[in-house]
Amino acid sequence: MKILNYINGAFSPPLSGECLDNYNPAEGTVYGQIPNSSKEDVERAVVAAKAAFKAWSITSLEGRNRILKKISDLLLTNIDRFAMAESIDNGKPIALAKSVDIPRAASNFRFFANAITQFSSESHESVGANAVNYTLRQPIGVVGCISPWNLPLYLFTWKIAPALAAGNCVVAKPSEITPMTAYLLGEICTEAGLPNGVLNIVHGTGKLTGQAIIEHPEIKAISFTGGTQTGAHIAKVAAPMFKKLSLELGGKNPNIIFADADYEEMLHTTIRSSFSNQGQICLCGSRIFVESTIYEKFKTDFIAKTKALKVGHPSEANTDIGALVSKEHLEKVMAYIDRAPAEGAKILCGGNRITVQDAPNGYYLAPTVIEVPSNDCSLNQEEIFGPVVTLMPFDTVDEVLGYANDVKYGLSATLWTNNLKRTLRMSSELHVGIVWVNTWMMRDLRTPFGGVKSSGVGREGGFEALRFFTEAKNVCMKY
Ligand code: NAD
């Protein structure tokens, strides 16, 4: 299948005619072609977006609300088609795509369609100076949205929906590894009545297409989710042009388990936070620290549950772990596992590729648990981003806080305990943007989302996203 760019409300091939192969990771085969768009294609998208901005920026909030809600409805009407496309493109189990990824993409549109109607700004009376100040929150203009491959439509729409709701026009690029659902989204936007040019989707590599977006002087803000290295590069390119930036980057999140936790619930959720989406979620708890009094019991039970997970073809309903997204990524993850002995670490289970029946060339890896001797080994310091977790015991709160914070990332942390004082202290002292207590990845879309340190700058979600996608203007009136 050949996919096309969506520019000015119409589908078109790249001007150069140059295409890239699109792989089905479950089979290890090429199944389609995508445009490798150049500067000229991005230019076309920017011209269309600029032309559309005049009308879209003054479209009533009810008007924007209606169209965005219609996109949400159409995503749900077409959920089977979208879930299938996401699963084939990414290798994730079809059940996960259908229960999480596509419903969440629909929620993103519905949530921001409503949020913009509730978005308000501040006013101040300058008492004694006979003046009143009010704040206008105005759309920026043309903005760029660039997203990764792990939660393709979920994260693509998490940026696009608030950008559009706030009255901007968008030039967006999904990952070249998983472009399919972004392509299908174009059809739905047209059907929902989104005016031509308001959303433009340009496909291609980061180096060519992405670079053209971040360098474009008319794109005034960039919302990016992806790797820390790419984020640093984008910041360097964007800074001299004073672009607004939101960067959601990598993570190496601690999952901290105390002996007083509700054990069965903790065990069940820890399997999920370790291996959901093949461990390819920036929020996965990839470093597990367990209070030493229950360490051996946890180790035995966790390994037994890990071994019971079914690695299989993503199209099968009972698959727990599908395929990793690409051959390159599988090799990167395997290289970390291979380092384990040299780092004094012990592979407790998994660590090997798996051959799935009828798909011998797919990129499957057994869920892997590694016991590490210390927190400073590369297995505990670097983002692996696969179905690989490490285990380490601890004795005290101070000790485990030290481990949790001694890493360059600061995205999220999970705490399992029923001790209130400990929870309050640790939630305050963990250097992260999100703390989950006795749960994981429970998301309320009104809350701020993002990381500290090398996990990024800025916050998405709720009014934070609408603030990012608008400029504040103070008006001061003397009476
Ligand atoms: P990546 O940085 O390689 O690519 C992300 C996107 O950036 C892709 O669309 C890519 O084409 C584009 N890109 C690459 N180079 C570019 C350039 N020079 N200019 C502009 N765009 C460019 O990341 P990935 O491998 O797709 O995704 C995995 C990473 O994403 C992991 O590090 C993961 O932790 C992170 N992630 C973070 C969050 C979060 O919310 N913090 C969520 C999901 C994934």
Short mmCIF file of C-alpha atoms and ligand atoms in Angstrom, two decimals:
data_model
loop_
_atom_site.label_atom_id
_atom_site.label_comp_id
_atom_site.label_asym_id
_atom_site.label_seq_id
_atom_site.Cartn_x
_atom_site.Cartn_y
_atom_site.Cartn_z
CA MET A 1 0.00 0.00 0.00
CA LYS A 2 1.29 3.41 -0.97
CA ILE A 3 0.49 6.23 1.37
CA LEU A 4 0.44 9.93 0.48
CA ASN A 5 0.91 13.31 2.08
CA TYR A 6 -2.21 15.19 3.20
CA ILE A 7 -1.72 18.82 2.18
CA ASN A 8 -4.43 21.45 1.84
CA GLY A 9 -7.14 18.83 2.29
CA ALA A 10 -5.93 16.61 -0.58
CA PHE A 11 -3.71 13.56 -0.84
CA SER A 12 -0.58 13.92 -2.95
CA PRO A 13 2.72 12.12 -3.55
CA PRO A 14 6.00 13.85 -2.62
CA LEU A 15 7.23 16.28 -5.29
CA SER A 16 10.47 14.30 -5.71
CA GLY A 17 8.57 11.01 -6.09
CA GLU A 18 11.02 9.53 -3.55
CA CYS A 19 9.57 6.83 -1.29
CA LEU A 20 10.64 4.74 1.71
CA ASP A 21 9.75 1.13 2.51
CA ASN A 22 7.27 0.55 5.30
CA TYR A 23 7.78 -2.69 7.28
CA ASN A 24 5.37 -5.02 9.00
CA PRO A 25 7.43 -5.90 12.11
CA ALA A 26 5.34 -8.97 12.95
CA GLU A 27 6.37 -10.54 9.63
CA GLY A 28 9.66 -8.75 8.98
CA THR A 29 8.48 -7.85 5.49
CA VAL A 30 7.93 -4.69 3.46
CA TYR A 31 4.23 -4.06 3.01
CA GLY A 32 4.01 -0.51 1.77
CA GLN A 33 5.68 2.67 0.69
CA ILE A 34 5.63 6.12 2.23
CA PRO A 35 6.72 9.51 0.86
CA ASN A 36 10.16 10.75 1.84
CA SER A 37 9.05 14.36 1.74
CA SER A 38 11.54 17.13 1.07
CA LYS A 39 11.80 20.79 1.98
CA GLU A 40 9.55 21.59 -0.98
CA ASP A 41 6.73 19.37 0.34
CA VAL A 42 7.01 20.98 3.78
CA GLU A 43 6.93 24.38 2.07
CA ARG A 44 3.66 23.44 0.34
CA ALA A 45 2.22 22.38 3.69
CA VAL A 46 3.28 25.65 5.35
CA VAL A 47 1.78 27.74 2.53
CA ALA A 48 -1.52 25.84 2.89
CA ALA A 49 -1.48 26.20 6.68
CA LYS A 50 -0.76 29.94 6.51
CA ALA A 51 -3.59 30.49 4.07
CA ALA A 52 -6.02 28.53 6.27
CA PHE A 53 -5.02 30.30 9.48
CA LYS A 54 -6.94 33.51 8.81
CA ALA A 55 -10.32 31.79 8.84
CA TRP A 56 -9.54 28.98 11.33
CA SER A 57 -8.16 31.34 13.98
CA ILE A 58 -11.48 33.21 14.07
CA THR A 59 -13.73 30.18 13.72
CA SER A 60 -16.00 30.20 16.77
CA LEU A 61 -15.16 27.88 19.64
CA GLU A 62 -18.45 26.07 19.02
CA GLY A 63 -17.41 25.59 15.39
CA ARG A 64 -14.02 24.13 16.32
CA ASN A 65 -15.65 22.04 19.06
CA ARG A 66 -18.13 20.54 16.58
CA ILE A 67 -15.50 19.56 14.00
CA LEU A 68 -13.05 18.10 16.53
CA LYS A 69 -15.82 16.08 18.18
CA LYS A 70 -16.84 14.79 14.76
CA ILE A 71 -13.24 13.61 14.15
CA SER A 72 -13.40 11.84 17.50
CA ASP A 73 -16.69 10.15 16.59
CA LEU A 74 -15.38 9.04 13.21
CA LEU A 75 -12.30 7.50 14.81
CA LEU A 76 -14.56 5.40 16.99
CA THR A 77 -16.83 4.47 14.09
CA ASN A 78 -13.72 3.27 12.24
CA ILE A 79 -12.02 1.71 15.27
CA ASP A 80 -11.50 -1.73 13.72
CA ARG A 81 -9.82 -0.33 10.66
CA PHE A 82 -7.58 1.98 12.67
CA ALA A 83 -6.69 -0.67 15.28
CA MET A 84 -5.74 -3.14 12.57
CA ALA A 85 -3.60 -0.55 10.77
CA GLU A 86 -1.84 0.41 14.03
CA SER A 87 -1.16 -3.19 14.94
CA ILE A 88 0.27 -4.06 11.52
CA ASP A 89 2.43 -0.93 11.36
CA ASN A 90 3.80 -1.11 14.90
CA GLY A 91 3.68 -4.79 15.92
CA LYS A 92 1.52 -4.09 18.98
CA PRO A 93 -1.20 -6.59 19.91
CA ILE A 94 -4.45 -5.79 18.13
CA ALA A 95 -6.31 -5.97 21.47
CA LEU A 96 -4.10 -3.20 22.87
CA ALA A 97 -4.56 -1.01 19.79
CA LYS A 98 -8.33 -1.47 20.02
CA SER A 99 -8.66 -1.00 23.77
CA VAL A 100 -6.08 1.74 24.35
CA ASP A 101 -4.46 3.45 21.36
CA ILE A 102 -7.43 4.28 19.16
CA PRO A 103 -9.92 5.09 21.95
CA ARG A 104 -7.31 7.41 23.46
CA ALA A 105 -6.78 9.15 20.10
CA ALA A 106 -10.55 9.71 19.94
CA SER A 107 -10.52 11.00 23.55
CA ASN A 108 -7.73 13.44 22.69
CA PHE A 109 -9.96 15.16 20.10
CA ARG A 110 -13.05 15.07 22.32
CA PHE A 111 -11.17 16.31 25.38
CA PHE A 112 -9.56 19.33 23.66
CA ALA A 113 -12.75 20.11 21.73
CA ASN A 114 -14.37 20.64 25.13
CA ALA A 115 -11.32 22.08 26.94
CA ILE A 116 -11.09 25.05 24.57
CA THR A 117 -14.64 26.06 25.48
CA GLN A 118 -13.58 26.17 29.17
CA PHE A 119 -10.22 27.89 28.64
CA SER A 120 -10.12 31.27 30.32
CA SER A 121 -7.53 33.98 30.90
CA GLU A 122 -6.73 36.25 33.81
CA SER A 123 -7.62 39.88 34.47
CA HIS A 124 -6.24 42.27 37.08
CA GLU A 125 -7.44 45.59 38.31
CA SER A 126 -4.48 47.88 39.10
CA VAL A 127 -6.07 49.43 42.13
CA GLY A 128 -4.97 53.01 42.76
CA ALA A 129 -3.66 53.40 39.21
CA ASN A 130 -7.10 53.44 37.62
CA ALA A 131 -6.30 50.70 35.16
CA VAL A 132 -7.62 47.29 34.20
CA ASN A 133 -5.51 44.53 32.67
CA TYR A 134 -6.82 41.58 30.77
CA THR A 135 -5.06 38.80 28.92
CA LEU A 136 -5.76 37.64 25.41
CA ARG A 137 -4.82 34.05 24.61
CA GLN A 138 -4.24 34.03 20.87
CA PRO A 139 -3.28 31.18 18.52
CA ILE A 140 0.35 31.21 17.43
CA GLY A 141 -0.13 30.64 13.69
CA VAL A 142 1.48 27.67 11.98
CA VAL A 143 2.85 25.09 14.43
CA GLY A 144 4.81 21.87 13.92
CA CYS A 145 3.95 18.55 15.59
CA ILE A 146 6.43 15.67 15.41
CA SER A 147 5.73 12.31 17.03
CA PRO A 148 7.42 8.91 17.62
CA TRP A 149 6.54 5.32 16.68
CA ASN A 150 5.65 3.74 20.01
CA LEU A 151 2.07 5.05 20.44
CA PRO A 152 1.61 6.35 16.91
CA LEU A 153 -1.92 7.80 16.69
CA TYR A 154 -2.25 8.29 20.45
CA LEU A 155 0.71 10.70 20.61
CA PHE A 156 0.17 12.27 17.17
CA THR A 157 -3.34 13.37 18.17
CA TRP A 158 -2.24 14.36 21.69
CA LYS A 159 -0.42 17.26 19.97
CA ILE A 160 -2.66 17.97 17.01
CA ALA A 161 -5.92 18.15 18.97
CA PRO A 162 -4.90 20.99 21.35
CA ALA A 163 -3.06 22.82 18.56
CA LEU A 164 -6.21 22.84 16.40
CA ALA A 165 -8.56 23.54 19.31
CA ALA A 166 -6.51 26.64 20.16
CA GLY A 167 -6.96 27.95 16.61
CA ASN A 168 -3.59 27.11 15.06
CA CYS A 169 -2.93 25.47 11.73
CA VAL A 170 -0.64 22.48 11.83
CA VAL A 171 2.15 20.87 9.83
CA ALA A 172 2.57 17.43 11.37
CA LYS A 173 4.92 14.52 10.83
CA PRO A 174 4.37 11.07 12.30
CA SER A 175 7.27 8.67 12.67
CA GLU A 176 8.39 7.26 9.32
CA ILE A 177 8.35 3.83 11.01
CA THR A 178 4.60 3.97 11.81
CA PRO A 179 2.87 6.41 9.44
CA MET A 180 -0.27 4.44 8.62
CA THR A 181 -2.87 5.71 11.10
CA ALA A 182 -1.75 9.31 10.60
CA TYR A 183 -2.41 8.78 6.90
CA LEU A 184 -5.90 7.42 7.60
CA LEU A 185 -6.58 10.36 9.92
CA GLY A 186 -6.44 12.72 6.92
CA GLU A 187 -9.48 11.03 5.37
CA ILE A 188 -11.43 11.40 8.58
CA CYS A 189 -10.53 15.06 9.00
CA THR A 190 -11.90 15.85 5.55
CA GLU A 191 -15.06 13.85 6.26
CA ALA A 192 -15.52 15.72 9.56
CA GLY A 193 -15.42 19.05 7.72
CA LEU A 194 -12.02 20.31 8.84
CA PRO A 195 -11.27 23.12 6.37
CA ASN A 196 -8.50 22.54 3.84
CA GLY A 197 -5.02 23.45 5.06
CA VAL A 198 -5.87 23.54 8.77
CA LEU A 199 -4.09 20.21 9.28
CA ASN A 200 -1.33 19.08 6.93
CA ILE A 201 0.39 15.72 7.36
CA VAL A 202 3.78 15.30 5.74
CA HIS A 203 5.53 11.94 5.82
CA GLY A 204 9.23 11.16 5.75
CA THR A 205 12.43 10.76 7.72
CA GLY A 206 13.49 12.94 10.60
CA LYS A 207 16.65 13.93 8.79
CA LEU A 208 14.86 15.25 5.71
CA THR A 209 11.20 16.01 6.48
CA GLY A 210 11.51 16.61 10.22
CA GLN A 211 14.54 18.82 9.74
CA ALA A 212 12.64 20.91 7.15
CA ILE A 213 9.83 21.43 9.69
CA ILE A 214 12.07 22.50 12.57
CA GLU A 215 14.09 24.83 10.31
CA HIS A 216 11.10 26.51 8.71
CA PRO A 217 10.97 30.17 9.79
CA GLU A 218 7.15 30.35 9.47
CA ILE A 219 6.63 27.48 11.92
CA LYS A 220 6.63 29.35 15.20
CA ALA A 221 6.27 26.50 17.69
CA ILE A 222 7.31 22.86 17.75
CA SER A 223 5.71 20.18 19.87
CA PHE A 224 7.96 17.14 19.80
CA THR A 225 7.86 13.70 21.40
CA GLY A 226 10.77 11.33 20.83
CA GLY A 227 14.32 10.56 21.87
CA THR A 228 16.42 12.82 24.08
CA GLN A 229 19.16 13.17 21.47
CA THR A 230 16.67 14.30 18.82
CA GLY A 231 15.12 16.70 21.34
CA ALA A 232 18.53 18.28 22.01
CA HIS A 233 19.09 18.68 18.28
CA ILE A 234 15.69 20.32 17.81
CA ALA A 235 16.37 22.73 20.68
CA LYS A 236 19.66 23.75 19.04
CA VAL A 237 18.05 24.41 15.67
CA ALA A 238 14.99 26.19 17.11
CA ALA A 239 16.71 28.42 19.68
CA PRO A 240 18.19 31.03 17.30
CA MET A 241 14.72 31.44 15.74
CA PHE A 242 13.11 31.79 19.22
CA LYS A 243 10.53 29.11 18.49
CA LYS A 244 8.31 27.96 21.31
CA LEU A 245 9.26 24.39 22.22
CA SER A 246 7.60 21.52 24.02
CA LEU A 247 9.90 18.49 24.26
CA GLU A 248 8.68 15.14 25.63
CA LEU A 249 11.72 12.87 25.69
CA GLY A 250 13.08 9.60 27.05
CA GLY A 251 12.69 8.00 30.46
CA LYS A 252 14.28 5.45 32.79
CA ASN A 253 11.55 5.25 35.34
CA PRO A 254 11.87 3.70 38.79
CA ASN A 255 9.19 1.34 40.07
CA ILE A 256 9.64 1.30 43.86
CA ILE A 257 8.01 -1.53 45.80
CA PHE A 258 7.72 -1.57 49.59
CA ALA A 259 6.82 -4.64 51.64
CA ASP A 260 3.56 -3.06 52.85
CA ALA A 261 2.10 -2.74 49.34
CA ASP A 262 -1.05 -4.64 48.32
CA TYR A 263 0.95 -7.51 46.90
CA GLU A 264 -1.28 -9.07 44.22
CA GLU A 265 -2.36 -5.74 42.79
CA MET A 266 1.25 -4.56 42.74
CA LEU A 267 2.43 -7.74 41.00
CA HIS A 268 -0.30 -7.58 38.37
CA THR A 269 0.33 -3.90 37.59
CA THR A 270 4.10 -4.32 37.64
CA ILE A 271 3.83 -6.89 34.85
CA ARG A 272 1.84 -4.32 32.88
CA SER A 273 4.19 -1.41 33.64
CA SER A 274 7.15 -3.55 32.62
CA PHE A 275 5.97 -5.15 29.40
CA SER A 276 2.95 -3.30 27.95
CA ASN A 277 3.48 -2.47 24.30
CA GLN A 278 6.64 -4.65 24.43
CA GLY A 279 8.06 -2.24 27.02
CA GLN A 280 8.09 0.49 24.38
CA ILE A 281 6.34 3.17 26.42
CA CYS A 282 8.30 6.14 27.75
CA LEU A 283 6.47 5.63 31.08
CA CYS A 284 7.32 1.95 31.59
CA GLY A 285 8.89 1.21 34.95
CA SER A 286 12.11 -0.25 33.65
CA ARG A 287 14.06 -0.13 36.94
CA ILE A 288 12.33 -2.15 39.66
CA PHE A 289 13.53 -1.58 43.22
CA VAL A 290 12.10 -3.97 45.85
CA GLU A 291 12.36 -3.72 49.64
CA SER A 292 14.79 -6.46 50.64
CA THR A 293 12.37 -8.21 53.05
CA ILE A 294 10.18 -9.29 50.10
CA TYR A 295 12.83 -9.28 47.37
CA GLU A 296 13.24 -13.06 46.98
CA LYS A 297 9.48 -13.71 47.03
CA PHE A 298 8.85 -10.93 44.51
CA LYS A 299 11.63 -12.23 42.26
CA THR A 300 10.13 -15.74 42.17
CA ASP A 301 6.56 -14.55 41.57
CA PHE A 302 7.51 -11.90 39.03
CA ILE A 303 9.58 -14.33 36.97
CA ALA A 304 6.74 -16.88 37.00
CA LYS A 305 4.28 -14.26 35.75
CA THR A 306 6.72 -12.98 33.14
CA LYS A 307 7.26 -16.49 31.79
CA ALA A 308 3.48 -16.95 31.52
CA LEU A 309 3.11 -14.00 29.11
CA LYS A 310 2.26 -15.08 25.61
CA VAL A 311 4.61 -13.75 22.96
CA GLY A 312 2.75 -14.05 19.69
CA HIS A 313 1.52 -12.60 16.46
CA PRO A 314 -0.10 -9.20 17.12
CA SER A 315 -3.20 -10.18 15.17
CA GLU A 316 -4.05 -12.96 17.66
CA ALA A 317 -6.49 -11.98 20.37
CA ASN A 318 -4.62 -13.73 23.21
CA THR A 319 -1.18 -12.24 22.47
CA ASP A 320 0.33 -10.35 25.41
CA ILE A 321 3.63 -9.38 23.77
CA GLY A 322 3.76 -8.61 20.06
CA ALA A 323 6.72 -7.71 17.89
CA LEU A 324 9.28 -4.97 18.50
CA VAL A 325 8.88 -2.13 16.07
CA SER A 326 11.86 -2.73 13.77
CA LYS A 327 14.92 -4.86 13.16
CA GLU A 328 17.20 -1.99 14.17
CA HIS A 329 15.34 -1.51 17.42
CA LEU A 330 15.37 -5.24 18.20
CA GLU A 331 19.15 -5.25 17.65
CA LYS A 332 19.58 -2.23 19.93
CA VAL A 333 17.61 -3.92 22.72
CA MET A 334 19.50 -7.22 22.24
CA ALA A 335 22.81 -5.35 22.48
CA TYR A 336 21.84 -4.17 25.99
CA ILE A 337 20.94 -7.71 27.02
CA ASP A 338 24.28 -8.95 25.69
CA ARG A 339 26.07 -6.50 27.97
CA ALA A 340 24.56 -8.01 31.10
CA PRO A 341 27.36 -10.48 32.01
CA ALA A 342 30.09 -7.85 31.55
CA GLU A 343 28.20 -5.55 33.92
CA GLY A 344 27.96 -8.28 36.55
CA ALA A 345 24.22 -8.60 35.91
CA LYS A 346 22.29 -11.87 35.75
CA ILE A 347 19.55 -12.64 33.24
CA LEU A 348 16.78 -14.23 35.30
CA CYS A 349 14.45 -14.97 32.40
CA GLY A 350 14.04 -14.18 28.70
CA GLY A 351 16.88 -12.51 26.84
CA ASN A 352 16.31 -14.50 23.66
CA ARG A 353 14.55 -13.93 20.35
CA ILE A 354 11.37 -15.90 19.81
CA THR A 355 10.19 -17.47 16.59
CA VAL A 356 6.46 -17.14 16.16
CA GLN A 357 4.66 -19.73 14.08
CA ASP A 358 4.11 -18.65 10.46
CA ALA A 359 6.11 -15.47 11.04
CA PRO A 360 9.74 -16.63 11.29
CA ASN A 361 11.16 -13.24 10.32
CA GLY A 362 9.20 -11.15 12.85
CA TYR A 363 11.02 -9.11 15.49
CA TYR A 364 9.98 -10.98 18.65
CA LEU A 365 11.83 -10.95 21.95
CA ALA A 366 11.05 -12.85 25.15
CA PRO A 367 10.21 -10.53 28.07
CA THR A 368 13.43 -10.20 30.00
CA VAL A 369 14.21 -9.72 33.69
CA ILE A 370 17.76 -8.87 34.71
CA GLU A 371 19.14 -8.67 38.24
CA VAL A 372 21.70 -5.88 38.43
CA PRO A 373 24.46 -5.46 41.01
CA SER A 374 24.20 -1.67 41.24
CA ASN A 375 22.33 1.34 39.92
CA ASP A 376 25.30 2.74 38.03
CA CYS A 377 25.50 0.05 35.33
CA SER A 378 24.38 1.04 31.83
CA LEU A 379 21.37 -1.31 32.11
CA ASN A 380 20.07 0.97 34.87
CA GLN A 381 21.23 4.27 33.44
CA GLU A 382 20.31 4.11 29.74
CA GLU A 383 16.91 3.88 28.12
CA ILE A 384 16.51 0.42 26.57
CA PHE A 385 12.89 0.90 25.48
CA GLY A 386 12.05 -2.77 25.09
CA PRO A 387 10.59 -5.67 27.12
CA VAL A 388 13.53 -5.56 29.53
CA VAL A 389 13.44 -4.64 33.23
CA THR A 390 16.07 -4.72 35.95
CA LEU A 391 15.66 -5.79 39.58
CA MET A 392 17.53 -4.54 42.64
CA PRO A 393 16.83 -4.75 46.39
CA PHE A 394 16.92 -1.81 48.83
CA ASP A 395 16.60 -1.31 52.60
CA THR A 396 15.75 2.31 53.34
CA VAL A 397 13.81 5.24 51.90
CA ASP A 398 16.98 7.34 51.61
CA GLU A 399 18.76 4.57 49.76
CA VAL A 400 16.00 4.03 47.19
CA LEU A 401 15.45 7.78 46.70
CA GLY A 402 19.14 7.96 45.85
CA TYR A 403 18.81 5.19 43.25
CA ALA A 404 15.64 6.65 41.78
CA ASN A 405 17.10 10.13 41.33
CA ASP A 406 20.60 9.11 40.29
CA VAL A 407 19.88 8.95 36.56
CA LYS A 408 19.87 11.58 33.83
CA TYR A 409 16.14 11.12 33.10
CA GLY A 410 13.18 12.38 35.14
CA LEU A 411 9.91 11.40 33.52
CA SER A 412 7.85 9.30 35.93
CA ALA A 413 8.07 7.12 39.04
CA THR A 414 5.77 4.53 40.57
CA LEU A 415 5.50 3.92 44.31
CA TRP A 416 3.90 0.86 45.90
CA THR A 417 3.21 1.44 49.60
CA ASN A 418 0.40 2.07 52.07
CA ASN A 419 2.53 4.29 54.30
CA LEU A 420 1.24 7.85 54.03
CA LYS A 421 4.25 9.71 55.44
CA ARG A 422 6.63 7.83 53.16
CA THR A 423 4.36 8.49 50.15
CA LEU A 424 4.21 12.22 50.82
CA ARG A 425 7.94 12.55 51.36
CA MET A 426 8.93 10.51 48.34
CA SER A 427 6.40 12.14 46.01
CA SER A 428 7.97 15.46 46.91
CA GLU A 429 11.60 14.34 46.63
CA LEU A 430 11.49 12.26 43.44
CA HIS A 431 12.98 14.27 40.53
CA VAL A 432 10.28 13.45 37.99
CA GLY A 433 7.27 15.04 36.30
CA ILE A 434 4.75 12.33 37.25
CA VAL A 435 4.41 10.12 40.35
CA TRP A 436 1.97 7.22 40.43
CA VAL A 437 1.12 5.80 43.85
CA ASN A 438 -0.31 2.27 43.90
CA THR A 439 -1.14 2.46 40.20
CA TRP A 440 0.54 3.02 36.86
CA MET A 441 -0.29 5.01 33.74
CA MET A 442 -3.65 6.11 35.01
CA ARG A 443 -4.22 9.24 32.97
CA ASP A 444 -6.62 12.10 33.57
CA LEU A 445 -6.25 14.33 30.52
CA ARG A 446 -6.63 17.50 32.61
CA THR A 447 -3.34 16.88 34.43
CA PRO A 448 0.06 18.27 33.38
CA PHE A 449 2.19 15.70 31.59
CA GLY A 450 5.95 15.89 31.04
CA GLY A 451 9.39 15.34 32.47
CA VAL A 452 12.37 17.06 34.06
CA LYS A 453 16.12 16.73 33.42
CA SER A 454 16.80 14.89 30.13
CA SER A 455 13.15 13.82 29.90
CA GLY A 456 12.16 17.15 28.45
CA VAL A 457 10.89 20.66 28.93
CA GLY A 458 7.32 21.92 28.98
CA ARG A 459 4.09 20.22 29.88
CA GLU A 460 1.32 18.76 27.77
CA GLY A 461 -2.24 17.97 28.86
CA GLY A 462 -5.24 20.04 29.89
CA PHE A 463 -4.84 23.80 29.95
CA GLU A 464 -1.03 23.41 29.91
CA ALA A 465 -1.29 22.29 26.28
CA LEU A 466 -3.65 25.15 25.40
CA ARG A 467 -1.24 27.59 27.05
CA PHE A 468 1.61 26.16 24.97
CA PHE A 469 -0.35 26.52 21.75
CA THR A 470 -1.34 30.15 22.44
CA GLU A 471 0.50 33.42 23.01
CA ALA A 472 -0.53 35.50 26.01
CA LYS A 473 -1.04 39.19 25.32
CA ASN A 474 -1.59 41.67 28.13
CA VAL A 475 -3.91 44.61 27.43
CA CYS A 476 -3.73 47.47 29.96
CA MET A 477 -6.53 50.08 29.88
CA LYS A 478 -6.56 53.25 31.94
CA TYR A 479 -9.84 54.71 33.05
P1 NAD B 1 13.13 9.73 17.56
O1 NAD B 1 13.66 10.89 18.31
O2 NAD B 1 14.08 8.91 16.77
O3 NAD B 1 12.00 10.18 16.52
C1 NAD B 1 10.85 10.88 16.93
C2 NAD B 1 10.35 11.71 15.76
O4 NAD B 1 11.30 12.71 15.47
C3 NAD B 1 10.16 10.91 14.47
O5 NAD B 1 9.02 11.39 13.80
C4 NAD B 1 11.41 11.23 13.70
O6 NAD B 1 11.28 11.12 12.31
C5 NAD B 1 11.62 12.69 14.10
N1 NAD B 1 12.98 13.20 13.91
C6 NAD B 1 14.15 12.52 13.96
N2 NAD B 1 15.18 13.36 13.69
C7 NAD B 1 14.65 14.59 13.48
C8 NAD B 1 15.19 15.86 13.15
N3 NAD B 1 16.49 16.04 12.95
N4 NAD B 1 14.35 16.89 13.04
C9 NAD B 1 13.03 16.74 13.23
N5 NAD B 1 12.45 15.56 13.50
C10 NAD B 1 13.25 14.49 13.64
O7 NAD B 1 12.34 8.84 18.62
P2 NAD B 1 11.63 7.43 18.36
O8 NAD B 1 12.70 6.39 18.27
O9 NAD B 1 10.64 7.55 17.28
O10 NAD B 1 10.81 7.25 19.73
C11 NAD B 1 11.32 6.65 20.87
C12 NAD B 1 11.70 7.70 21.89
O11 NAD B 1 10.57 8.52 22.18
C13 NAD B 1 12.10 7.11 23.22
O12 NAD B 1 13.25 7.78 23.70
C14 NAD B 1 10.91 7.40 24.13
O13 NAD B 1 11.21 7.49 25.50
C15 NAD B 1 10.46 8.70 23.59
N6 NAD B 1 9.07 8.95 23.98
C16 NAD B 1 8.81 9.91 24.91
C17 NAD B 1 7.49 10.15 25.33
C18 NAD B 1 7.17 11.21 26.35
O14 NAD B 1 6.00 11.57 26.45
N7 NAD B 1 8.13 11.73 27.10
C19 NAD B 1 6.46 9.40 24.77
C20 NAD B 1 6.76 8.43 23.82
C21 NAD B 1 8.07 8.21 23.43
#
